[in-house]
Amino acid sequence: MHMADALISPVVGGAMWAATAGVAAYSIKKVQTEMDEKKIPLMGVMGAFIFASQMINFTIPATGSSGHIGGGLILAILLGPYAGFLTIASVLAIQALFFADGGLLAYGCNVFNMGFFSCFIAYPLIYKVLMKKEYSTTRIFLASVLTAVIGLQLGAFGVVLETLFSGKTELPFGTFVLLMQPIHLAIGVVEGLVTAAIATYIWNARPEIMEKASSGETIGNISIKKVVAGLVAAAVVTGAGLSWFASSNPDGLEWAMIKTAGTAELEATGGLHQQLSDLQSKTAFLPDYSFKASEEEPEPSGGEGEEAWPAVDGGTSTSGLVGGSLTLILAALVGGGISLMKRRKYRINS
Amino acid sequence: MSHHKLEAKNLHFNYPDGHNAVKGMSFSIHHGESVGIIGANGAGKSTLLMLLMGVLFPNQGEVCVGDVQVTKKTLPMIRQRLGMVFQDPDDQLFMNTVYDDVAFGPRNYKLNEKEVEKRVLNALEVVGILHLKDRAPFKLSGGEKRAAAIASVLSMQPDILVMDEPTAALDPKSRRRVMELLRSFKHTKIVTSHDLDMIYEMCDRTIVIKNGEIAADGVTSEILVNAELMDACGLEVPLALQNCPVCGSKK
Amino acid sequence: MANIADSIYNMRLLDDLARQETLIHKLHPLVKLLTTVSYLTVVVSFGRYEVAGLLPLFFYPVMVLALAELPLKPILLRILLVSPFIIGIGILNPVFDQQTFELAGKEFSRGWVTFLSILLKSGLTVTAALLLIATTGMDRLAGALRILKVPRIFVLQLLLTYRYISVLMEEVARTLRAYSLRAPKQKGVHRSAWGSLAGQLLLRTFDRAQRIYEAMCLRGFAGEYHSGEINKISGWDWAYLGGWVAFFVLARMYNIPLLIGSLLTGVIR
Ligand SMILES: Nc1ncnc2c1ncn2[C@@H]1O[C@H](COP(=O)(O)OP(=O)(O)O)[C@@H](O)[C@H]1O
Ligand SMILES: [Mg+2]
């Protein structure tokens, strides 16, 4: 459930980055102060393990299909929530950079969806509570499946909210939820079952690993509260700051707020955008430039606070088509030209 | 140079699961000696090296480097003088370029970057892989990895070089190169191996380990020809010392 | 990410590409990171009906690709691999946005425009991220993170993860090969082996982490990670950053293709 850059707005991306950075900073502090430095290589290599283990296809009984694990839960179980969260964060960073799985702007969203919910909500509130009394095979299975399912449901819901707040798709909320949640219910069950199988094996083979992971962690009520509070604060501050910045762009947060409030406020008012369009009209060198007109007369339709539909008349569309093709051709020419020059230089040199 | 002496006094070690891997070993190694430690799989060679390096601490007995006992407190000092090359170079080359890896040790001792560079280039030069300095470790061949791992220890300029099976899984040419490399290291060398031909060529002295105990300790050329001892310890007289398979003549 | 050989190949390819010595490769890693982030922000900030305005932003990846002498094919392949998800979400736009507009005398659903916009953005953002790593490499990018004051622990951990991916992937590949040779008719790993197969790999990973930790300690590691010095940002580096950011801002403020287009069509008219 990697979010892609193309599906989010800068406001949502920025807010989630801030929230993720906050949790990560707190986790790093915890790892530094509460644990030995032995955990660092362990976290590093476990991240690589998660990567590698995602290559294993597990046959799902009675369905004929197979699935793989995300790994968030097993990390939380074996490393504890803080180190687990950081490990997921580095796995996702490498996935974003090398495999284009989720983008750099969406990185905050992804770490939050796949790391925060399983490590800081599902793990302490469900897994830890269920496993408090005793370790047994059935308990491990029950706790793992429940934790995985709830963690993934929360994560999937996060994806829905982030996408809708970003306003890039036309998917209605209900439809999106109905698309996402059931799929992730199935994924969660598989994740839980496989995680449980691994955890049981480790518990039988090297019980001290599991004991160490669960005893070293002091997830008291205080720290969880602190984490959540710091997080909400960070998200709100950045979100507010960024949306003030983008205040006239009815993209993103504002779009969602308008939508929920049910009032359509179409006029682009004040702020950066106004100044930009002022500047634009001053410097526009074509008097009959139709783009300007479209800025000033947003199409009075939709009623959902949609952004201005830029192509008002056929003339603009045609201009866009012509100019667009030209731009692309120019880009291709420049790129091709540079490559050609470089190649010629090599030939001369060699 | 007595401060280069390495001494093990009645070492005992149990793993946390209760397995008794080292049962009362004692020996002392002087400066400039090259010592081979041989024994079957699971005899306790790697465990012994860990004890010497202070990665593990004995349940009983002590290890001394020079006049200093190896304890948690003296570790930083001890580790500057002992360098260890691990059996699997992938465990040792944990950074993303050969250069950074060889620089890891010197940087930890807070040398300035100029000195670090000098040491790194020097170490890479010695093992002959200067041209690989910007490579990622996963793109090296087995022999190159081994050389890089040795360089990463040499850059710390140790007085004693400890190596766990340095020629394991190497092709003949790479094995030969590693052996030449080791021969060029003038200080104390301690090498574990099943490669008895290598031990025969490289080490003057050999310690044989069997089930966590020292079965023999003496001059290599005498120990390795002792077929009875070798057999009892799960080993075999090196090929170089066996009867010639073609003409049957005694070597 | 299904195929182990492909994934390892992909990482090695990007690593190889990053070790070239072109104009772009020699730029300061932090400057490349900042340029990429500004680029992504600008691309993503375009409204959902915007298509023409996005086109000038093609200049950035095209220029970097050419100047850095990167091969086009593997990058395009990556973009195609990511597209299914984007298409999956975007394809519903034409279904839900039924309002129409006119182009070249024909009626189109507006949903197609938003869909096209998403596709363009996806292509541009994916390319930009890949270009960053293909011209910088993980170790230098880690240096940039250190300048940005990202804590040492995290940077070291990130580097270790990157370092051991190929080692562990090969280990997984060997294990799976051994499994499938003795279970030829199974598509995946049977339930009875879930725990033991993955669990053993995990235990080996734990042991490896322990050995790595020992190797680190033997070379003086005490919880602190010291990276080497990183070059200063030069005037040329700043100029590169400044130039691109100025271009991005211009492209965001003015719909350049529309300007060109109206100029041309105006002249013709
Ligand atoms: N971490 C460990 N826990 C328990 N037993 C171990 C551990 N490591 C090694 N052993 C046991 O200690 C003995 C000696 O191992 P080792 O020193 O690695 O042998 P060698 O290097 O000579 O092959 C073996 O029987 C091995 O099974
Ligand atoms: Mg061994």
Tab-separated table of C-alpha atoms in Angstrom, chain C:
chain	number	residue	atom	x	y	z
C	1	MET	CA	9.226	-6.732	-6.190
C	2	ALA	CA	8.831	-10.343	-7.000
C	3	ASN	CA	12.032	-11.411	-8.601
C	4	ILE	CA	15.205	-11.644	-6.580
C	5	ALA	CA	17.595	-11.621	-9.502
C	6	ASP	CA	15.872	-8.553	-10.928
C	7	SER	CA	16.005	-6.676	-7.656
C	8	ILE	CA	19.667	-7.386	-7.112
C	9	TYR	CA	20.401	-6.466	-10.699
C	10	ASN	CA	18.484	-3.232	-10.314
C	11	MET	CA	20.373	-2.199	-7.196
C	12	ARG	CA	23.705	-3.011	-8.758
C	13	LEU	CA	22.820	-1.114	-11.888
C	14	LEU	CA	21.910	2.017	-9.960
C	15	ASP	CA	25.058	1.636	-7.894
C	16	ASP	CA	27.180	1.338	-11.038
C	17	LEU	CA	25.513	4.330	-12.631
C	18	ALA	CA	26.112	6.379	-9.490
C	19	ARG	CA	29.835	5.771	-9.718
C	20	GLN	CA	30.258	7.564	-13.020
C	21	GLU	CA	32.044	10.887	-13.084
C	22	THR	CA	29.922	13.281	-15.090
C	23	LEU	CA	29.037	16.905	-14.522
C	24	ILE	CA	25.919	15.866	-12.626
C	25	HIS	CA	27.623	13.156	-10.613
C	26	LYS	CA	30.228	15.606	-9.387
C	27	LEU	CA	27.626	17.985	-7.969
C	28	HIS	CA	27.304	18.146	-4.217
C	29	PRO	CA	24.877	15.454	-2.996
C	30	LEU	CA	22.931	17.899	-0.844
C	31	VAL	CA	22.367	20.171	-3.836
C	32	LYS	CA	21.008	17.264	-5.838
C	33	LEU	CA	18.751	16.247	-2.979
C	34	LEU	CA	17.379	19.773	-2.595
C	35	THR	CA	16.874	20.163	-6.332
C	36	THR	CA	14.979	16.883	-6.423
C	37	VAL	CA	12.756	17.834	-3.509
C	38	SER	CA	11.915	21.230	-5.037
C	39	TYR	CA	11.178	19.560	-8.323
C	40	LEU	CA	8.875	17.001	-6.731
C	41	THR	CA	7.071	19.678	-4.750
C	42	VAL	CA	6.461	21.761	-7.838
C	43	VAL	CA	5.272	18.789	-9.901
C	44	VAL	CA	2.910	17.637	-7.221
C	45	SER	CA	1.593	21.138	-6.518
C	46	PHE	CA	-0.024	21.382	-9.948
C	47	GLY	CA	-3.791	21.137	-9.885
C	48	ARG	CA	-5.459	17.996	-11.039
C	49	TYR	CA	-6.725	19.454	-14.310
C	50	GLU	CA	-3.265	20.621	-15.266
C	51	VAL	CA	-1.594	18.886	-18.152
C	52	ALA	CA	-0.013	21.451	-20.429
C	53	GLY	CA	1.585	23.342	-17.539
C	54	LEU	CA	3.426	20.199	-16.460
C	55	LEU	CA	5.156	19.684	-19.753
C	56	PRO	CA	8.028	22.173	-19.317
C	57	LEU	CA	9.020	20.140	-16.260
C	58	PHE	CA	10.091	17.408	-18.657
C	59	PHE	CA	13.192	19.502	-19.222
C	60	TYR	CA	14.636	18.608	-15.855
C	61	PRO	CA	14.742	14.802	-16.173
C	62	VAL	CA	15.696	15.028	-19.837
C	63	MET	CA	18.610	17.340	-19.125
C	64	VAL	CA	19.838	15.305	-16.154
C	65	LEU	CA	19.527	12.049	-18.068
C	66	ALA	CA	21.538	13.468	-20.931
C	67	LEU	CA	24.163	15.291	-18.873
C	68	ALA	CA	24.663	12.360	-16.519
C	69	GLU	CA	24.915	9.968	-19.470
C	70	LEU	CA	22.342	7.607	-18.028
C	71	PRO	CA	20.675	4.909	-20.104
C	72	LEU	CA	17.029	5.589	-20.832
C	73	LYS	CA	15.719	2.053	-20.953
C	74	PRO	CA	16.100	0.868	-17.330
C	75	ILE	CA	14.577	4.105	-16.052
C	76	LEU	CA	11.589	3.833	-18.377
C	77	LEU	CA	11.189	0.232	-17.333
C	78	ARG	CA	10.956	1.283	-13.681
C	79	ILE	CA	8.245	3.808	-14.506
C	80	LEU	CA	6.246	1.139	-16.282
C	81	LEU	CA	6.566	-1.151	-13.283
C	82	VAL	CA	5.077	1.449	-10.977
C	83	SER	CA	2.266	2.449	-13.295
C	84	PRO	CA	-0.264	-0.334	-12.603
C	85	PHE	CA	-1.122	1.049	-9.152
C	86	ILE	CA	-1.346	4.596	-10.430
C	87	ILE	CA	-3.460	3.479	-13.365
C	88	GLY	CA	-5.629	1.461	-11.012
C	89	ILE	CA	-6.485	4.498	-8.947
C	90	GLY	CA	-6.529	7.003	-11.762
C	91	ILE	CA	-8.598	5.005	-14.237
C	92	LEU	CA	-11.641	5.511	-12.062
C	93	ASN	CA	-11.450	9.259	-12.547
C	94	PRO	CA	-13.170	9.228	-15.965
C	95	VAL	CA	-15.892	7.103	-14.383
C	96	PHE	CA	-16.577	9.512	-11.563
C	97	ASP	CA	-16.027	12.827	-13.340
C	98	GLN	CA	-18.464	12.782	-16.215
C	99	GLN	CA	-18.345	16.438	-17.145
C	100	THR	CA	-17.032	16.979	-20.591
C	101	PHE	CA	-14.888	19.467	-22.421
C	102	GLU	CA	-14.078	20.098	-26.030
C	103	LEU	CA	-10.760	19.570	-27.708
C	104	ALA	CA	-10.176	19.723	-31.417
C	105	GLY	CA	-13.914	19.520	-32.007
C	106	LYS	CA	-14.444	16.382	-29.929
C	107	GLU	CA	-15.988	15.867	-26.519
C	108	PHE	CA	-13.929	14.299	-23.758
C	109	SER	CA	-14.665	13.454	-20.149
C	110	ARG	CA	-12.764	15.668	-17.747
C	111	GLY	CA	-11.799	12.555	-15.859
C	112	TRP	CA	-9.416	11.737	-18.656
C	113	VAL	CA	-7.632	14.992	-18.041
C	114	THR	CA	-7.181	14.284	-14.342
C	115	PHE	CA	-6.088	10.773	-15.200
C	116	LEU	CA	-3.535	12.050	-17.680
C	117	SER	CA	-2.353	14.585	-15.131
C	118	ILE	CA	-1.797	11.828	-12.561
C	119	LEU	CA	0.056	9.702	-15.086
C	120	LEU	CA	2.340	12.573	-16.031
C	121	LYS	CA	3.040	13.403	-12.421
C	122	SER	CA	3.751	9.786	-11.654
C	123	GLY	CA	6.217	9.497	-14.504
C	124	LEU	CA	7.984	12.722	-13.585
C	125	THR	CA	8.225	12.053	-9.856
C	126	VAL	CA	9.388	8.456	-10.246
C	127	THR	CA	12.020	9.545	-12.732
C	128	ALA	CA	13.243	12.345	-10.494
C	129	ALA	CA	13.733	9.995	-7.533
C	130	LEU	CA	15.574	7.436	-9.642
C	131	LEU	CA	17.765	10.133	-11.161
C	132	LEU	CA	18.709	11.308	-7.709
C	133	ILE	CA	19.991	7.918	-6.630
C	134	ALA	CA	21.479	7.069	-10.036
C	135	THR	CA	23.598	10.210	-9.995
C	136	THR	CA	24.417	10.289	-6.285
C	137	GLY	CA	24.633	6.796	-4.828
C	138	MET	CA	23.701	5.675	-1.364
C	139	ASP	CA	26.934	6.567	0.421
C	140	ARG	CA	27.009	10.155	-0.818
C	141	LEU	CA	23.310	10.566	-0.178
C	142	ALA	CA	23.978	9.450	3.385
C	143	GLY	CA	26.567	12.224	3.544
C	144	ALA	CA	23.892	14.717	2.522
C	145	LEU	CA	21.630	13.388	5.260
C	146	ARG	CA	24.413	13.936	7.792
C	147	ILE	CA	24.730	17.568	6.694
C	148	LEU	CA	20.998	17.909	7.204
C	149	LYS	CA	21.606	16.731	10.777
C	150	VAL	CA	19.791	13.445	10.406
C	151	PRO	CA	20.970	11.507	13.478
C	152	ARG	CA	24.009	9.279	13.031
C	153	ILE	CA	22.220	6.187	14.255
C	154	PHE	CA	19.632	6.409	11.542
C	155	VAL	CA	22.163	7.063	8.796
C	156	LEU	CA	24.331	4.159	9.904
C	157	GLN	CA	21.329	1.878	10.112
C	158	LEU	CA	20.185	2.943	6.664
C	159	LEU	CA	23.622	2.234	5.246
C	160	LEU	CA	23.743	-1.162	6.907
C	161	THR	CA	20.337	-2.087	5.538
C	162	TYR	CA	21.421	-1.071	2.075
C	163	ARG	CA	24.673	-2.973	2.430
C	164	TYR	CA	23.111	-6.240	3.505
C	165	ILE	CA	20.154	-6.356	1.137
C	166	SER	CA	22.120	-8.153	-1.543
C	167	VAL	CA	23.767	-10.513	0.963
C	168	LEU	CA	20.440	-11.533	2.464
C	169	MET	CA	18.658	-11.652	-0.863
C	170	GLU	CA	21.206	-14.112	-2.101
C	171	GLU	CA	20.716	-16.113	1.057
C	172	VAL	CA	16.954	-16.132	0.525
C	173	ALA	CA	17.461	-17.083	-3.098
C	174	ARG	CA	19.633	-20.046	-2.098
C	175	THR	CA	17.122	-21.197	0.494
C	176	LEU	CA	14.215	-20.911	-1.915
C	177	ARG	CA	16.154	-22.779	-4.570
C	178	ALA	CA	16.871	-25.568	-2.124
C	179	TYR	CA	13.204	-25.605	-1.121
C	180	SER	CA	11.821	-25.669	-4.629
C	181	LEU	CA	14.233	-28.389	-5.759
C	182	ARG	CA	12.645	-30.657	-3.208
C	183	ALA	CA	9.095	-29.356	-3.647
C	184	PRO	CA	8.854	-28.983	-7.393
C	185	LYS	CA	5.094	-28.652	-7.707
C	186	GLN	CA	4.495	-25.857	-5.219
C	187	LYS	CA	3.950	-22.267	-6.194
C	188	GLY	CA	5.081	-20.858	-2.893
C	189	VAL	CA	6.279	-22.070	0.465
C	190	HIS	CA	3.868	-24.541	2.052
C	191	ARG	CA	2.235	-23.604	5.319
C	192	SER	CA	4.093	-26.345	7.183
C	193	ALA	CA	7.410	-24.655	6.354
C	194	TRP	CA	6.388	-21.013	6.850
C	195	GLY	CA	7.813	-20.701	10.301
C	196	SER	CA	10.901	-22.820	9.916
C	197	LEU	CA	12.009	-21.457	6.554
C	198	ALA	CA	11.600	-17.785	7.338
C	199	GLY	CA	12.466	-18.342	10.997
C	200	GLN	CA	15.810	-19.967	10.229
C	201	LEU	CA	16.689	-17.175	7.844
C	202	LEU	CA	15.810	-14.798	10.624
C	203	LEU	CA	17.964	-16.593	13.178
C	204	ARG	CA	20.875	-16.565	10.761
C	205	THR	CA	20.256	-12.856	10.343
C	206	PHE	CA	20.421	-12.386	14.094
C	207	ASP	CA	23.698	-14.278	14.252
C	208	ARG	CA	25.076	-12.237	11.400
C	209	ALA	CA	24.081	-9.022	13.134
C	210	GLN	CA	25.946	-10.262	16.176
C	211	ARG	CA	29.093	-10.937	14.140
C	212	ILE	CA	28.876	-7.580	12.436
C	213	TYR	CA	28.541	-5.924	15.774
C	214	GLU	CA	31.653	-7.734	16.952
C	215	ALA	CA	33.535	-6.748	13.804
C	216	MET	CA	32.532	-3.150	14.443
C	217	CYS	CA	33.583	-3.251	18.075
C	218	LEU	CA	36.928	-4.756	17.199
C	219	ARG	CA	37.578	-1.679	15.136
C	220	GLY	CA	36.717	0.748	17.869
C	221	PHE	CA	32.963	1.194	17.405
C	222	ALA	CA	31.322	2.552	20.545
C	223	GLY	CA	27.878	3.627	19.417
C	224	GLU	CA	29.093	6.597	17.407
C	225	TYR	CA	29.361	6.568	13.655
C	226	HIS	CA	32.008	8.781	12.099
C	227	SER	CA	31.553	9.528	8.464
C	228	GLY	CA	34.375	11.113	6.537
C	229	GLU	CA	34.467	14.772	5.647
C	230	ILE	CA	32.134	15.880	2.912
C	231	ASN	CA	33.164	18.483	0.369
C	232	LYS	CA	31.924	22.028	0.734
C	233	ILE	CA	29.145	23.221	-1.512
C	234	SER	CA	30.756	25.232	-4.297
C	235	GLY	CA	29.476	28.274	-6.156
C	236	TRP	CA	28.740	26.109	-9.156
C	237	ASP	CA	26.652	23.829	-6.955
C	238	TRP	CA	24.599	26.772	-5.752
C	239	ALA	CA	24.173	28.002	-9.296
C	240	TYR	CA	22.857	24.604	-10.343
C	241	LEU	CA	20.330	24.587	-7.511
C	242	GLY	CA	19.352	28.209	-8.036
C	243	GLY	CA	18.973	27.795	-11.786
C	244	TRP	CA	16.666	24.842	-11.537
C	245	VAL	CA	14.590	26.255	-8.725
C	246	ALA	CA	14.100	29.466	-10.700
C	247	PHE	CA	13.014	27.409	-13.677
C	248	PHE	CA	10.623	25.330	-11.590
C	249	VAL	CA	9.054	28.438	-10.102
C	250	LEU	CA	8.659	30.004	-13.533
C	251	ALA	CA	7.115	26.843	-14.888
C	252	ARG	CA	4.735	26.809	-11.938
C	253	MET	CA	3.719	30.440	-12.327
C	254	TYR	CA	3.338	30.583	-16.058
C	255	ASN	CA	1.753	28.043	-18.266
C	256	ILE	CA	4.650	28.128	-20.710
C	257	PRO	CA	3.221	25.792	-23.359
C	258	LEU	CA	0.018	27.816	-23.371
C	259	LEU	CA	2.021	30.984	-23.859
C	260	ILE	CA	3.951	29.476	-26.728
C	261	GLY	CA	0.801	27.993	-28.133
C	262	SER	CA	-1.217	31.196	-28.042
C	263	LEU	CA	1.700	33.055	-29.502
C	264	LEU	CA	1.855	30.644	-32.398
C	265	THR	CA	-1.866	30.229	-32.994
C	266	GLY	CA	-2.261	33.978	-32.612
C	267	VAL	CA	0.334	34.577	-35.280
C	268	ILE	CA	-1.260	32.069	-37.572
C	269	ARG	CA	-4.661	33.552	-36.994
